[in-house]
Amino acid sequence: NAGVTQTPKFQVLKTGQSMTLQCAQDMNHEYMSWYRQDPGMGLRLIHYSVGAGITDQGEVPNGYNVSRSTTEDFPLRLLSAAPSQTSVYFCASSEVQGRTEAFFGQGTRLTVV
Amino acid sequence: TQLLEQSPQFLSIQEGENLTVYCNSSSVFSSLQWYRQEPGEGPVLLVTVVTGGEVKKLKRLTFQFGDARKDSSLHITAAQPGDTGLYLCAAQYQTGANNLFFGTGTRLTVIP
């Protein structure tokens, strides 16, 4: 009963380093998305995908890349980490049609020093 | 960018009290969801409201969707310490589009 799995749970990066946040879901959902959560700002959409091979930008895409080679996986790449990217990152998945309940992972707390 | 305002931002009440959290937008929603988030976890869906004027109840929680579909409220009756958490509203502005726009959240603390 895994649902949405994110790794790692915690990460510290130095400015300029790159890394990939992993996200996998086992519910066969077509729609997947990445959010960042900052104090007082709620969750903001970074990138999303409506199916394998299809990705698009959300509200705050700068500094992040995504790809969707399979239905299950939706990794988020930070190309050159900046202190402004310190945040908690959440991956979510949902069905494209019908119920649009979003199922979230447990989050990755990223600190960029 | 759609603006979704939640109020209050923080709420600290005694066990047994009632409370209401508000979610407002200048744009019409196609649907509105309420989530609850606990520390170290992702948000978990409580309810989805779709029809203007709709009222849904989940035990001691009552959710209302405004007639004009620009606002929603969450009312908790006789709050318990287990209700403590971050409550988030999330709007869909286009039918069939999965993108959710989240409010800033209400952090509720219920004191025993």
PDB file of C-alpha atoms in Angstrom:
ATOM      1  CA  ASN A   1       0.000   0.000   0.000  1.00  0.00           C
ATOM      2  CA  ALA A   2       2.853   2.385  -0.888  1.00  0.00           C
ATOM      3  CA  GLY A   3       0.975   5.213  -2.694  1.00  0.00           C
ATOM      4  CA  VAL A   4       3.440   8.028  -3.462  1.00  0.00           C
ATOM      5  CA  THR A   5       7.032   7.500  -2.369  1.00  0.00           C
ATOM      6  CA  GLN A   6       9.590  10.303  -2.220  1.00  0.00           C
ATOM      7  CA  THR A   7      13.311  10.021  -1.616  1.00  0.00           C
ATOM      8  CA  PRO A   8      15.318  11.309   0.108  1.00  0.00           C
ATOM      9  CA  LYS A   9      13.421  12.619   3.125  1.00  0.00           C
ATOM     10  CA  PHE A  10      16.143  15.117   4.040  1.00  0.00           C
ATOM     11  CA  GLN A  11      18.968  16.643   2.006  1.00  0.00           C
ATOM     12  CA  VAL A  12      21.568  19.357   2.512  1.00  0.00           C
ATOM     13  CA  LEU A  13      23.233  20.810  -0.581  1.00  0.00           C
ATOM     14  CA  LYS A  14      25.898  23.403  -1.153  1.00  0.00           C
ATOM     15  CA  THR A  15      25.125  26.298  -3.458  1.00  0.00           C
ATOM     16  CA  GLY A  16      25.772  25.289  -7.056  1.00  0.00           C
ATOM     17  CA  GLN A  17      25.378  21.552  -6.523  1.00  0.00           C
ATOM     18  CA  SER A  18      22.848  19.563  -8.491  1.00  0.00           C
ATOM     19  CA  MET A  19      20.594  16.757  -7.335  1.00  0.00           C
ATOM     20  CA  THR A  20      17.492  14.780  -8.227  1.00  0.00           C
ATOM     21  CA  LEU A  21      14.489  14.308  -5.981  1.00  0.00           C
ATOM     22  CA  GLN A  22      12.815  11.000  -6.708  1.00  0.00           C
ATOM     23  CA  CYS A  23       9.069  10.368  -6.822  1.00  0.00           C
ATOM     24  CA  ALA A  24       7.295   7.118  -7.604  1.00  0.00           C
ATOM     25  CA  GLN A  25       3.622   6.141  -7.425  1.00  0.00           C
ATOM     26  CA  ASP A  26       2.005   2.727  -7.698  1.00  0.00           C
ATOM     27  CA  MET A  27      -1.620   3.798  -8.317  1.00  0.00           C
ATOM     28  CA  ASN A  28      -1.333   4.013 -12.122  1.00  0.00           C
ATOM     29  CA  HIS A  29      -2.175   7.717 -12.002  1.00  0.00           C
ATOM     30  CA  GLU A  30      -1.618   9.675 -15.186  1.00  0.00           C
ATOM     31  CA  TYR A  31      -1.243  13.075 -13.490  1.00  0.00           C
ATOM     32  CA  MET A  32       1.787  13.834 -11.337  1.00  0.00           C
ATOM     33  CA  SER A  33       3.048  17.099  -9.955  1.00  0.00           C
ATOM     34  CA  TRP A  34       5.714  18.728  -7.808  1.00  0.00           C
ATOM     35  CA  TYR A  35       5.036  21.430  -5.219  1.00  0.00           C
ATOM     36  CA  ARG A  36       7.226  23.391  -2.889  1.00  0.00           C
ATOM     37  CA  GLN A  37       5.970  24.492   0.515  1.00  0.00           C
ATOM     38  CA  ASP A  38       7.383  27.569   2.202  1.00  0.00           C
ATOM     39  CA  PRO A  39       6.219  29.172   5.472  1.00  0.00           C
ATOM     40  CA  GLY A  40       3.247  31.475   4.941  1.00  0.00           C
ATOM     41  CA  MET A  41       2.995  30.681   1.226  1.00  0.00           C
ATOM     42  CA  GLY A  42       1.135  27.402   1.044  1.00  0.00           C
ATOM     43  CA  LEU A  43       2.047  24.930  -1.694  1.00  0.00           C
ATOM     44  CA  ARG A  44       3.126  26.268  -5.059  1.00  0.00           C
ATOM     45  CA  LEU A  45       3.139  24.186  -8.226  1.00  0.00           C
ATOM     46  CA  ILE A  46       6.571  23.742  -9.828  1.00  0.00           C
ATOM     47  CA  HIS A  47       5.984  21.313 -12.729  1.00  0.00           C
ATOM     48  CA  TYR A  48       3.349  18.807 -13.653  1.00  0.00           C
ATOM     49  CA  SER A  49       2.751  15.953 -16.090  1.00  0.00           C
ATOM     50  CA  VAL A  50      -0.473  14.545 -17.542  1.00  0.00           C
ATOM     51  CA  GLY A  51       1.175  11.358 -18.762  1.00  0.00           C
ATOM     52  CA  ALA A  52       4.407   9.702 -19.831  1.00  0.00           C
ATOM     53  CA  GLY A  53       6.372  11.946 -22.176  1.00  0.00           C
ATOM     54  CA  ILE A  54       4.325  15.071 -21.339  1.00  0.00           C
ATOM     55  CA  THR A  55       5.440  17.745 -18.885  1.00  0.00           C
ATOM     56  CA  ASP A  56       4.571  21.395 -18.355  1.00  0.00           C
ATOM     57  CA  GLN A  57       5.483  24.304 -16.118  1.00  0.00           C
ATOM     58  CA  GLY A  58       3.582  25.404 -13.060  1.00  0.00           C
ATOM     59  CA  GLU A  59       3.744  28.647 -11.084  1.00  0.00           C
ATOM     60  CA  VAL A  60       7.427  28.517 -10.036  1.00  0.00           C
ATOM     61  CA  PRO A  61       9.409  26.418 -12.568  1.00  0.00           C
ATOM     62  CA  ASN A  62      12.691  28.367 -12.714  1.00  0.00           C
ATOM     63  CA  GLY A  63      15.713  26.368 -11.585  1.00  0.00           C
ATOM     64  CA  TYR A  64      13.964  23.011 -11.863  1.00  0.00           C
ATOM     65  CA  ASN A  65      13.676  20.368 -14.591  1.00  0.00           C
ATOM     66  CA  VAL A  66      11.435  17.337 -14.834  1.00  0.00           C
ATOM     67  CA  SER A  67      10.958  14.360 -17.113  1.00  0.00           C
ATOM     68  CA  ARG A  68       8.348  11.606 -17.290  1.00  0.00           C
ATOM     69  CA  SER A  69       9.644   8.496 -19.021  1.00  0.00           C
ATOM     70  CA  THR A  70       7.215   6.132 -17.255  1.00  0.00           C
ATOM     71  CA  THR A  71       3.782   6.439 -15.670  1.00  0.00           C
ATOM     72  CA  GLU A  72       5.236   5.574 -12.267  1.00  0.00           C
ATOM     73  CA  ASP A  73       8.196   7.952 -11.946  1.00  0.00           C
ATOM     74  CA  PHE A  74       8.453  11.731 -11.982  1.00  0.00           C
ATOM     75  CA  PRO A  75      11.882  12.983 -10.832  1.00  0.00           C
ATOM     76  CA  LEU A  76      12.603  16.639 -10.088  1.00  0.00           C
ATOM     77  CA  ARG A  77      16.086  17.940 -10.897  1.00  0.00           C
ATOM     78  CA  LEU A  78      17.757  20.954  -9.376  1.00  0.00           C
ATOM     79  CA  LEU A  79      20.419  22.013 -11.862  1.00  0.00           C
ATOM     80  CA  SER A  80      22.412  24.448  -9.719  1.00  0.00           C
ATOM     81  CA  ALA A  81      21.044  24.734  -6.196  1.00  0.00           C
ATOM     82  CA  ALA A  82      20.494  28.177  -4.684  1.00  0.00           C
ATOM     83  CA  PRO A  83      19.611  29.161  -1.083  1.00  0.00           C
ATOM     84  CA  SER A  84      16.205  30.345  -2.397  1.00  0.00           C
ATOM     85  CA  GLN A  85      15.430  26.712  -3.179  1.00  0.00           C
ATOM     86  CA  THR A  86      15.536  25.777   0.489  1.00  0.00           C
ATOM     87  CA  SER A  87      12.048  24.394   1.019  1.00  0.00           C
ATOM     88  CA  VAL A  88       9.972  21.290   1.574  1.00  0.00           C
ATOM     89  CA  TYR A  89       9.130  19.554  -1.701  1.00  0.00           C
ATOM     90  CA  PHE A  90       6.058  17.416  -2.233  1.00  0.00           C
ATOM     91  CA  CYS A  91       5.224  15.110  -5.085  1.00  0.00           C
ATOM     92  CA  ALA A  92       1.568  14.308  -5.766  1.00  0.00           C
ATOM     93  CA  SER A  93      -0.407  12.121  -8.132  1.00  0.00           C
ATOM     94  CA  SER A  94      -4.039  11.899  -9.180  1.00  0.00           C
ATOM     95  CA  GLU A  95      -6.295  10.519 -11.860  1.00  0.00           C
ATOM     96  CA  VAL A  96      -6.624  12.768 -14.881  1.00  0.00           C
ATOM     97  CA  GLN A  97     -10.369  12.365 -15.114  1.00  0.00           C
ATOM     98  CA  GLY A  98     -13.031  11.659 -12.544  1.00  0.00           C
ATOM     99  CA  ARG A  99     -11.979  12.163  -8.963  1.00  0.00           C
ATOM    100  CA  THR A 100      -9.112  14.553  -8.772  1.00  0.00           C
ATOM    101  CA  GLU A 101      -8.058  13.851  -5.204  1.00  0.00           C
ATOM    102  CA  ALA A 102      -4.328  14.444  -4.991  1.00  0.00           C
ATOM    103  CA  PHE A 103      -2.264  11.872  -3.124  1.00  0.00           C
ATOM    104  CA  PHE A 104       0.913  13.322  -1.663  1.00  0.00           C
ATOM    105  CA  GLY A 105       4.237  11.848  -0.703  1.00  0.00           C
ATOM    106  CA  GLN A 106       5.808  12.529   2.688  1.00  0.00           C
ATOM    107  CA  GLY A 107       7.984  15.314   1.355  1.00  0.00           C
ATOM    108  CA  THR A 108      11.679  16.087   1.007  1.00  0.00           C
ATOM    109  CA  ARG A 109      13.135  18.774   3.251  1.00  0.00           C
ATOM    110  CA  LEU A 110      15.915  20.437   1.281  1.00  0.00           C
ATOM    111  CA  THR A 111      18.397  22.909   2.715  1.00  0.00           C
ATOM    112  CA  VAL A 112      20.804  24.775   0.438  1.00  0.00           C
ATOM    113  CA  VAL A 113      23.739  26.383   2.241  1.00  0.00           C
TER     114      VAL A 113
ATOM    115  CA  THR B   1      -1.367  33.250 -10.801  1.00  0.00           C
ATOM    116  CA  GLN B   2      -4.614  32.677  -8.948  1.00  0.00           C
ATOM    117  CA  LEU B   3      -4.811  34.178  -5.476  1.00  0.00           C
ATOM    118  CA  LEU B   4      -6.459  32.054  -2.822  1.00  0.00           C
ATOM    119  CA  GLU B   5      -6.675  33.675   0.603  1.00  0.00           C
ATOM    120  CA  GLN B   6      -7.171  31.738   3.808  1.00  0.00           C
ATOM    121  CA  SER B   7      -7.995  33.161   7.198  1.00  0.00           C
ATOM    122  CA  PRO B   8      -7.056  33.127   9.930  1.00  0.00           C
ATOM    123  CA  GLN B   9      -3.427  32.137   9.412  1.00  0.00           C
ATOM    124  CA  PHE B  10      -3.100  30.882  13.009  1.00  0.00           C
ATOM    125  CA  LEU B  11      -5.754  29.734  15.444  1.00  0.00           C
ATOM    126  CA  SER B  12      -5.271  28.515  19.000  1.00  0.00           C
ATOM    127  CA  ILE B  13      -8.363  27.407  20.885  1.00  0.00           C
ATOM    128  CA  GLN B  14      -9.389  25.355  23.902  1.00  0.00           C
ATOM    129  CA  GLU B  15     -10.746  21.850  23.551  1.00  0.00           C
ATOM    130  CA  GLY B  16     -14.513  21.923  23.088  1.00  0.00           C
ATOM    131  CA  GLU B  17     -14.665  25.285  21.321  1.00  0.00           C
ATOM    132  CA  ASN B  18     -16.004  25.810  17.807  1.00  0.00           C
ATOM    133  CA  LEU B  19     -14.080  27.441  14.974  1.00  0.00           C
ATOM    134  CA  THR B  20     -14.430  28.465  11.351  1.00  0.00           C
ATOM    135  CA  VAL B  21     -11.724  28.756   8.683  1.00  0.00           C
ATOM    136  CA  TYR B  22     -12.319  30.728   5.497  1.00  0.00           C
ATOM    137  CA  CYS B  23     -11.023  30.411   1.942  1.00  0.00           C
ATOM    138  CA  ASN B  24     -11.673  33.176  -0.591  1.00  0.00           C
ATOM    139  CA  SER B  25     -10.813  33.948  -4.203  1.00  0.00           C
ATOM    140  CA  SER B  26     -11.617  36.671  -6.708  1.00  0.00           C
ATOM    141  CA  SER B  27     -12.135  33.977  -9.356  1.00  0.00           C
ATOM    142  CA  VAL B  28     -14.756  31.270  -9.698  1.00  0.00           C
ATOM    143  CA  PHE B  29     -13.655  27.761  -8.744  1.00  0.00           C
ATOM    144  CA  SER B  30     -14.654  24.683 -10.719  1.00  0.00           C
ATOM    145  CA  SER B  31     -14.106  22.758  -7.475  1.00  0.00           C
ATOM    146  CA  LEU B  32     -12.609  23.304  -4.042  1.00  0.00           C
ATOM    147  CA  GLN B  33     -10.801  20.791  -1.892  1.00  0.00           C
ATOM    148  CA  TRP B  34      -9.851  20.888   1.776  1.00  0.00           C
ATOM    149  CA  TYR B  35      -6.740  19.090   2.996  1.00  0.00           C
ATOM    150  CA  ARG B  36      -5.244  18.526   6.426  1.00  0.00           C
ATOM    151  CA  GLN B  37      -1.511  18.257   6.925  1.00  0.00           C
ATOM    152  CA  GLU B  38       0.342  16.982   9.976  1.00  0.00           C
ATOM    153  CA  PRO B  39       4.014  17.735  10.721  1.00  0.00           C
ATOM    154  CA  GLY B  40       6.392  15.739   8.550  1.00  0.00           C
ATOM    155  CA  GLU B  41       3.610  14.455   6.322  1.00  0.00           C
ATOM    156  CA  GLY B  42       1.986  15.400   3.039  1.00  0.00           C
ATOM    157  CA  PRO B  43      -1.530  16.875   2.886  1.00  0.00           C
ATOM    158  CA  VAL B  44      -4.429  14.431   3.056  1.00  0.00           C
ATOM    159  CA  LEU B  45      -7.769  15.138   1.405  1.00  0.00           C
ATOM    160  CA  LEU B  46     -10.743  15.807   3.695  1.00  0.00           C
ATOM    161  CA  VAL B  47     -13.435  16.747   1.171  1.00  0.00           C
ATOM    162  CA  THR B  48     -14.171  18.028  -2.331  1.00  0.00           C
ATOM    163  CA  VAL B  49     -17.026  20.469  -2.998  1.00  0.00           C
ATOM    164  CA  VAL B  50     -18.219  21.119  -6.519  1.00  0.00           C
ATOM    165  CA  THR B  51     -21.681  22.696  -6.531  1.00  0.00           C
ATOM    166  CA  GLY B  52     -22.382  26.280  -5.430  1.00  0.00           C
ATOM    167  CA  GLY B  53     -24.129  26.276  -2.043  1.00  0.00           C
ATOM    168  CA  GLU B  54     -23.069  22.699  -1.353  1.00  0.00           C
ATOM    169  CA  VAL B  55     -22.665  21.627   2.282  1.00  0.00           C
ATOM    170  CA  LYS B  56     -20.796  18.484   3.280  1.00  0.00           C
ATOM    171  CA  LYS B  57     -20.331  17.037   6.741  1.00  0.00           C
ATOM    172  CA  LEU B  58     -17.540  14.816   7.957  1.00  0.00           C
ATOM    173  CA  LYS B  59     -18.236  13.954  11.622  1.00  0.00           C
ATOM    174  CA  ARG B  60     -17.614  17.265  13.481  1.00  0.00           C
ATOM    175  CA  LEU B  61     -16.395  19.070  10.348  1.00  0.00           C
ATOM    176  CA  THR B  62     -18.807  20.995   8.116  1.00  0.00           C
ATOM    177  CA  PHE B  63     -17.673  22.273   4.722  1.00  0.00           C
ATOM    178  CA  GLN B  64     -19.571  24.862   2.740  1.00  0.00           C
ATOM    179  CA  PHE B  65     -19.113  26.077  -0.831  1.00  0.00           C
ATOM    180  CA  GLY B  66     -20.287  29.612  -1.515  1.00  0.00           C
ATOM    181  CA  ASP B  67     -23.202  30.151  -3.893  1.00  0.00           C
ATOM    182  CA  ALA B  68     -20.970  32.054  -6.326  1.00  0.00           C
ATOM    183  CA  ARG B  69     -18.230  29.411  -6.053  1.00  0.00           C
ATOM    184  CA  LYS B  70     -15.636  31.976  -5.009  1.00  0.00           C
ATOM    185  CA  ASP B  71     -15.414  31.079  -1.343  1.00  0.00           C
ATOM    186  CA  SER B  72     -15.589  28.163   1.050  1.00  0.00           C
ATOM    187  CA  SER B  73     -15.553  27.606   4.783  1.00  0.00           C
ATOM    188  CA  LEU B  74     -14.641  24.830   7.170  1.00  0.00           C
ATOM    189  CA  HIS B  75     -16.416  24.733  10.535  1.00  0.00           C
ATOM    190  CA  ILE B  76     -15.271  22.447  13.342  1.00  0.00           C
ATOM    191  CA  THR B  77     -17.634  21.777  16.218  1.00  0.00           C
ATOM    192  CA  ALA B  78     -16.301  20.902  19.670  1.00  0.00           C
ATOM    193  CA  ALA B  79     -12.653  20.862  18.619  1.00  0.00           C
ATOM    194  CA  GLN B  80     -10.426  18.120  19.988  1.00  0.00           C
ATOM    195  CA  PRO B  81      -6.614  17.971  20.338  1.00  0.00           C
ATOM    196  CA  GLY B  82      -6.590  15.470  17.465  1.00  0.00           C
ATOM    197  CA  ASP B  83      -7.852  18.248  15.160  1.00  0.00           C
ATOM    198  CA  THR B  84      -4.527  20.061  15.547  1.00  0.00           C
ATOM    199  CA  GLY B  85      -2.823  20.522  12.194  1.00  0.00           C
ATOM    200  CA  LEU B  86      -2.479  22.683   9.092  1.00  0.00           C
ATOM    201  CA  TYR B  87      -5.692  23.065   7.094  1.00  0.00           C
ATOM    202  CA  LEU B  88      -5.310  23.913   3.425  1.00  0.00           C
ATOM    203  CA  CYS B  89      -7.879  24.801   0.817  1.00  0.00           C
ATOM    204  CA  ALA B  90      -7.037  24.043  -2.803  1.00  0.00           C
ATOM    205  CA  ALA B  91      -8.928  25.238  -5.854  1.00  0.00           C
ATOM    206  CA  GLN B  92      -9.327  23.977  -9.367  1.00  0.00           C
ATOM    207  CA  TYR B  93     -10.204  26.821 -11.682  1.00  0.00           C
ATOM    208  CA  GLN B  94     -10.809  24.775 -14.827  1.00  0.00           C
ATOM    209  CA  THR B  95     -13.057  21.753 -15.148  1.00  0.00           C
ATOM    210  CA  GLY B  96     -10.976  18.748 -16.135  1.00  0.00           C
ATOM    211  CA  ALA B  97      -7.671  20.424 -15.272  1.00  0.00           C
ATOM    212  CA  ASN B  98      -5.931  18.724 -12.376  1.00  0.00           C
ATOM    213  CA  ASN B  99      -3.757  21.665 -11.325  1.00  0.00           C
ATOM    214  CA  LEU B 100      -4.499  22.694  -7.760  1.00  0.00           C
ATOM    215  CA  PHE B 101      -3.864  26.174  -6.385  1.00  0.00           C
ATOM    216  CA  PHE B 102      -3.408  26.150  -2.637  1.00  0.00           C
ATOM    217  CA  GLY B 103      -4.251  28.711  -0.031  1.00  0.00           C
ATOM    218  CA  THR B 104      -1.662  29.789   2.516  1.00  0.00           C
ATOM    219  CA  GLY B 105      -3.112  27.511   5.186  1.00  0.00           C
ATOM    220  CA  THR B 106      -4.544  27.812   8.693  1.00  0.00           C
ATOM    221  CA  ARG B 107      -2.465  26.358  11.479  1.00  0.00           C
ATOM    222  CA  LEU B 108      -4.844  25.125  14.177  1.00  0.00           C
ATOM    223  CA  THR B 109      -3.789  24.245  17.707  1.00  0.00           C
ATOM    224  CA  VAL B 110      -6.363  22.752  20.053  1.00  0.00           C
ATOM    225  CA  ILE B 111      -5.279  22.961  23.673  1.00  0.00           C
ATOM    226  CA  PRO B 112      -6.465  20.159  25.988  1.00  0.00           C
TER     227      PRO B 112
END
